[in-house]
PDB file of C-alpha atoms in Angstrom:
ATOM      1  CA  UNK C  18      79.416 -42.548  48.060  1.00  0.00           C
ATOM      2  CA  UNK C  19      82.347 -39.416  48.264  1.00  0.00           C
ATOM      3  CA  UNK C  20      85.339 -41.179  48.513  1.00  0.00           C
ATOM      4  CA  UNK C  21      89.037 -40.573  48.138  1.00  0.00           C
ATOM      5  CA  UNK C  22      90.595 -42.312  44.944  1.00  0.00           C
ATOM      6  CA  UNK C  23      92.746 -45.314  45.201  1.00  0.00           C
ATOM      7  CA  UNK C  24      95.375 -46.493  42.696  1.00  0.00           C
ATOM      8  CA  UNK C  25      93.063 -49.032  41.437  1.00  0.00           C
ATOM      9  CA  UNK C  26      90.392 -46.237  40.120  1.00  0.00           C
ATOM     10  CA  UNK C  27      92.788 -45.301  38.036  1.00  0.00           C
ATOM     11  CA  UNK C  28      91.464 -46.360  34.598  1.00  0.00           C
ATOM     12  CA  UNK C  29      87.716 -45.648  35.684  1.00  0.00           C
ATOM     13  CA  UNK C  30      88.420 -41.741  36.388  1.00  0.00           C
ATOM     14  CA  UNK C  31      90.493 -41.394  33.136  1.00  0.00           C
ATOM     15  CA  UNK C  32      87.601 -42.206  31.806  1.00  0.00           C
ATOM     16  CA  UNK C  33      85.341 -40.301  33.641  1.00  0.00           C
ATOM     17  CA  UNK C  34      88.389 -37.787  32.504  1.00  0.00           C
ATOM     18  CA  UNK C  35      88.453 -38.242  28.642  1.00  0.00           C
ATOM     19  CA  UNK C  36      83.991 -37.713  28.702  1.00  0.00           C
ATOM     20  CA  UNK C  37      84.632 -34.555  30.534  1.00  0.00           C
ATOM     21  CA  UNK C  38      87.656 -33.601  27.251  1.00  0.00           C
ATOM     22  CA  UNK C  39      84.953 -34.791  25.211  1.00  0.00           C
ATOM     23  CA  UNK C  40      82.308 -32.415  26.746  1.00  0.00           C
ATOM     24  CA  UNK C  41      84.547 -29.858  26.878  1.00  0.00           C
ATOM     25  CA  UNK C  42      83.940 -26.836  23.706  1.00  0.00           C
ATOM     26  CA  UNK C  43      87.240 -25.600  24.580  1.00  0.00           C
ATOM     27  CA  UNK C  44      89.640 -29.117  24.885  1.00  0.00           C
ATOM     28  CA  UNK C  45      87.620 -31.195  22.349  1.00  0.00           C
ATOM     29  CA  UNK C  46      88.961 -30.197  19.508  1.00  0.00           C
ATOM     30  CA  UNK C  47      92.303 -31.355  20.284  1.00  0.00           C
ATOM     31  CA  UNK C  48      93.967 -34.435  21.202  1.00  0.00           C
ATOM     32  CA  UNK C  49      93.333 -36.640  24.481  1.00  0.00           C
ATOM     33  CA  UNK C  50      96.187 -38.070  25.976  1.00  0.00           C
ATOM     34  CA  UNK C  51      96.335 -41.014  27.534  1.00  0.00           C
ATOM     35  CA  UNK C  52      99.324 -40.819  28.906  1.00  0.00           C
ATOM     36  CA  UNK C  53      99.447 -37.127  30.106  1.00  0.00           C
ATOM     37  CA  UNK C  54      95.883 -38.144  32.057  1.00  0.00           C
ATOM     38  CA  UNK C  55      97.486 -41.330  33.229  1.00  0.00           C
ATOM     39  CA  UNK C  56     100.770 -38.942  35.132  1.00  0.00           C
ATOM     40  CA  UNK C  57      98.127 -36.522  36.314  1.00  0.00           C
ATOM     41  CA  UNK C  58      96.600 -39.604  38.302  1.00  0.00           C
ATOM     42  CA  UNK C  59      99.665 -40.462  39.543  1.00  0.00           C
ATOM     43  CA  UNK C  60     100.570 -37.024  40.578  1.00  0.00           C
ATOM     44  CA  UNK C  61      96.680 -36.282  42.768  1.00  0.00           C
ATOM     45  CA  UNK C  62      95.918 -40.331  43.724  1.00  0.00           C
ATOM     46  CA  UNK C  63      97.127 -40.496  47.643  1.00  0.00           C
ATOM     47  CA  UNK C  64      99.375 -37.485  48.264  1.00  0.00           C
ATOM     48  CA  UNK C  65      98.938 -35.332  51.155  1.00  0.00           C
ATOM     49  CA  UNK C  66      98.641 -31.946  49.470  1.00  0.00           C
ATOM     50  CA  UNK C  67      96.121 -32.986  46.870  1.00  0.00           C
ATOM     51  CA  UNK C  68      93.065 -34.248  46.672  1.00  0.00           C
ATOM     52  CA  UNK C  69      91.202 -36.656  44.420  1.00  0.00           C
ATOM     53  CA  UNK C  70      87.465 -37.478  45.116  1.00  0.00           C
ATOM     54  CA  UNK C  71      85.551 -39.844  43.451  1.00  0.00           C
ATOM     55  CA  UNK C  72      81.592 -40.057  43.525  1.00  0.00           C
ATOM     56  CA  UNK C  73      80.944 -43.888  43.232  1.00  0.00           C
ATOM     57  CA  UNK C  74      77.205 -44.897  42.535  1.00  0.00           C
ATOM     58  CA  UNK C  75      76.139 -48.702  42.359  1.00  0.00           C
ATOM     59  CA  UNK C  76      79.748 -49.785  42.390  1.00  0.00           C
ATOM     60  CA  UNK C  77      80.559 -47.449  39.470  1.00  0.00           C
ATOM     61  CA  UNK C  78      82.931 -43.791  39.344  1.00  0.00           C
ATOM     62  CA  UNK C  79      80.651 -41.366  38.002  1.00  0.00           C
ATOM     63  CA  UNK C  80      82.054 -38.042  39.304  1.00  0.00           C
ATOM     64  CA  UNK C  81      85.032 -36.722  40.544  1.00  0.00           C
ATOM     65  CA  UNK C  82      86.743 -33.464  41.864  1.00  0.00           C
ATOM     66  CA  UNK C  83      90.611 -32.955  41.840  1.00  0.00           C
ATOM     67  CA  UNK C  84      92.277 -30.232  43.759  1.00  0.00           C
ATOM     68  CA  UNK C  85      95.504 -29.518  45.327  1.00  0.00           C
ATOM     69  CA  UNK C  86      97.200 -26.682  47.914  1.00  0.00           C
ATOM     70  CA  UNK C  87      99.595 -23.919  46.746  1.00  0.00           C
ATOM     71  CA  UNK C  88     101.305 -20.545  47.279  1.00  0.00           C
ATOM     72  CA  UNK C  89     100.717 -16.866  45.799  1.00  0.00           C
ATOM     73  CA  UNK C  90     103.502 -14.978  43.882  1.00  0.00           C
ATOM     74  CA  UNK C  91     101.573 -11.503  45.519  1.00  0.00           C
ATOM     75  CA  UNK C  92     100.862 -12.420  49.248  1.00  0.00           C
ATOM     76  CA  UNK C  93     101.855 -15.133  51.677  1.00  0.00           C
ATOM     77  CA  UNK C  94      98.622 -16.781  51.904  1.00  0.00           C
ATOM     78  CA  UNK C  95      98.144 -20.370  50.908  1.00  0.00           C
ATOM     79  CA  UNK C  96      95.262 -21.694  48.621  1.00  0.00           C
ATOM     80  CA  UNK C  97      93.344 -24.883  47.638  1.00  0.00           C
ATOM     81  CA  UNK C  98      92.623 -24.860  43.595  1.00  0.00           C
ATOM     82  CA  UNK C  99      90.303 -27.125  42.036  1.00  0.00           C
ATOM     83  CA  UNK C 100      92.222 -28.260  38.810  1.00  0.00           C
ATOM     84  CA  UNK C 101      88.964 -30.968  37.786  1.00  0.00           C
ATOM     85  CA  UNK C 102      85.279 -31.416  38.379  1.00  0.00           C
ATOM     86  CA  UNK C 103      83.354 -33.671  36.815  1.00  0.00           C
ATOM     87  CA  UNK C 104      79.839 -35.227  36.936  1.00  0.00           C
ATOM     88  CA  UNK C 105      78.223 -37.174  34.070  1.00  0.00           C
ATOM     89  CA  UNK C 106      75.400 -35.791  32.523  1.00  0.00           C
ATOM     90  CA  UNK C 107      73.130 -38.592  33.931  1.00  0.00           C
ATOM     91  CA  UNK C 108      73.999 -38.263  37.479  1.00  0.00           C
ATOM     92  CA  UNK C 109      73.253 -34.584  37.898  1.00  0.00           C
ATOM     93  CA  UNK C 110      71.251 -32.495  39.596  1.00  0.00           C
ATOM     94  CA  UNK C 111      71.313 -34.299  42.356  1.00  0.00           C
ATOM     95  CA  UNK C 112      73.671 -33.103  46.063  1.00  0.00           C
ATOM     96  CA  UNK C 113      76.407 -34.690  44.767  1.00  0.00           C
ATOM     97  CA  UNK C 114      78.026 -31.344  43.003  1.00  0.00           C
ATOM     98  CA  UNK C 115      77.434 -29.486  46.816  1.00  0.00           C
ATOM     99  CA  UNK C 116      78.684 -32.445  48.398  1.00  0.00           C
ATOM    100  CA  UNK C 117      82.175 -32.949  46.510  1.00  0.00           C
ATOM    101  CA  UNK C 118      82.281 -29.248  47.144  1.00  0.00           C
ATOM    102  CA  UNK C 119      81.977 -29.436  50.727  1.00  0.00           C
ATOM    103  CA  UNK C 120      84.440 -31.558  50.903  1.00  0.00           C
ATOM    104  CA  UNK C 121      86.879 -29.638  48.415  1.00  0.00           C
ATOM    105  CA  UNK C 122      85.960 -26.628  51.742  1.00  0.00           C
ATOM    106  CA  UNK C 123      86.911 -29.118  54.287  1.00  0.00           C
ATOM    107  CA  UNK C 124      90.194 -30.235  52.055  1.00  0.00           C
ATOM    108  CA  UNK C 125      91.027 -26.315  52.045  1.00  0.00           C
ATOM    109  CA  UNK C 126      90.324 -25.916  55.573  1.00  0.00           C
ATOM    110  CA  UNK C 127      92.410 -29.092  56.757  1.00  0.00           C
ATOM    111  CA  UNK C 128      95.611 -27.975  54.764  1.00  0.00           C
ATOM    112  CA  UNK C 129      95.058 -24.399  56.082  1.00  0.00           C
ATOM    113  CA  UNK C 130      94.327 -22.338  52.973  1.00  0.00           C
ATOM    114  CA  UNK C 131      93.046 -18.845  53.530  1.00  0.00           C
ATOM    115  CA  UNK C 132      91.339 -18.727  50.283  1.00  0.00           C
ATOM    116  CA  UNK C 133      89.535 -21.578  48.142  1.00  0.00           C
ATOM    117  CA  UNK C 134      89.366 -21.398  44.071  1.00  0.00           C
ATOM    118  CA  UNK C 135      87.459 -22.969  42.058  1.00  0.00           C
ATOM    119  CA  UNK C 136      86.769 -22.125  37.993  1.00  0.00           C
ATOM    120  CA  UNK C 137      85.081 -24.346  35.313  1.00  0.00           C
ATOM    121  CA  UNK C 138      85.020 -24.752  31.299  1.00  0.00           C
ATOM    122  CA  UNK C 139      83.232 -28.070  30.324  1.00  0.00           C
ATOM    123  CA  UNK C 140      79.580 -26.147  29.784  1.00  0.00           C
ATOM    124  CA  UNK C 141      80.554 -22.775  28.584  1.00  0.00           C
ATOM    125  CA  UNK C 142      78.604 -19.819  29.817  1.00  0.00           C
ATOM    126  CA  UNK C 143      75.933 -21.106  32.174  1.00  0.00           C
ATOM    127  CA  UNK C 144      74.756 -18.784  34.503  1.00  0.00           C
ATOM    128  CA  UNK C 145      73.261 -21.768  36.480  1.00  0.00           C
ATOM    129  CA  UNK C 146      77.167 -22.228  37.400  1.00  0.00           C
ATOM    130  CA  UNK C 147      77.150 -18.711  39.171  1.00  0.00           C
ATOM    131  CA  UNK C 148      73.744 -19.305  41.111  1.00  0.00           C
ATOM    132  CA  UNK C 149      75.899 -22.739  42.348  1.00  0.00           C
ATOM    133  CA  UNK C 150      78.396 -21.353  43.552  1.00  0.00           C
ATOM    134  CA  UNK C 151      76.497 -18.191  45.303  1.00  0.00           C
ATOM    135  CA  UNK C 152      74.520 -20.594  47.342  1.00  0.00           C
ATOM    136  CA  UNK C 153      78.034 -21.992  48.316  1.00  0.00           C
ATOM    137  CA  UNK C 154      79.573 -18.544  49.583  1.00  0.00           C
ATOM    138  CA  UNK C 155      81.995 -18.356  46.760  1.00  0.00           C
ATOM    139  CA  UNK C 156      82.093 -14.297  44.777  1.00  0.00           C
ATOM    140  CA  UNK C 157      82.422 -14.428  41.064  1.00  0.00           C
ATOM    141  CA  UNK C 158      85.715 -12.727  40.335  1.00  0.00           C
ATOM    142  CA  UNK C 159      85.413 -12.719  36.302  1.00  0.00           C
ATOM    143  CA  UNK C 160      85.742 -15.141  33.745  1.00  0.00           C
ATOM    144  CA  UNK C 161      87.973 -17.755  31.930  1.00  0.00           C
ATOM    145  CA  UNK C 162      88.435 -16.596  28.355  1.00  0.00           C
ATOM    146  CA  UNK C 163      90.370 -18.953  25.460  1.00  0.00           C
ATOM    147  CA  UNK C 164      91.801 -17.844  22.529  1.00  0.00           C
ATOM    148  CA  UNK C 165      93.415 -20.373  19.665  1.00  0.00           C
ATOM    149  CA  UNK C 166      96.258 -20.132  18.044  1.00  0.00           C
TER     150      UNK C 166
END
């Protein structure tokens, strides 16, 4: 079941968070925070111009998708980001990836937003990721490059 969060999720999806950090080959390598993930909760659990869906399977959070709603410095459009997504490995490749994104449309749609983005680092370059998000009407507008200091 797609679901919005409630305050009482909050320690399953950092969880769900800190796997995703570990998954990650950009974030691993340096530190989790507890306490940063803990405010970020805070700031996307129950407020009208974010979103926080969970995917809950046999009574357990196995997914989620965090978004919110903002302006452009170029044009006067408004636009829903997705800042998380996040599926453990075992409960892919099923509809639940479409479905959360569906819902991240509808979320967009509901506040307004002109244009929906949506990016992601946890597998690297997987052109499975661009075939996804074709068959969801979304254009590939270039890539997410990292660079350590």
């Amino acid at each position: 079941m797609i679901r919005q969060a409630y305050v009482t999720d909050k320690g399953a999806v950092l969880n769900l968070g800190w796997h995703m950090w570990k998954e990650s080959p950009v974030y691993e390598k340096y530190g989790w925070s507890w306490g940063k993930a803990g405010q970020m909760f805070d700031r996307y659990c129950d407020k009208p111009d974010k979103l926080m869906l969970v995917y809950e399977k046999d009574a357990e959070i196995v997914g989620m998708l965090l978004a919110s709603t903002h302006g452009q410095f170029y044009t006067d459009i408004k636009v829903a980001s997705q800042q998380l997504f996040y599926i453990y490995p075992i409960h892919r490749g099923g509809s639940t990836a479409v479905r959360l994104m569906k819902k991240f449309e509808s979320f967009g749609r509901y506040n307004d937003c002109q244009l929906l983005n949506f990016s992601q680092s946890v597998q690297g370059v997987d052109d499975r990721w661009d075939k996804f998000c074709q068959s969801l009407g979304y254009t590939h507008i270039g890539n997410t490059y990292f660079k350590d200091l």
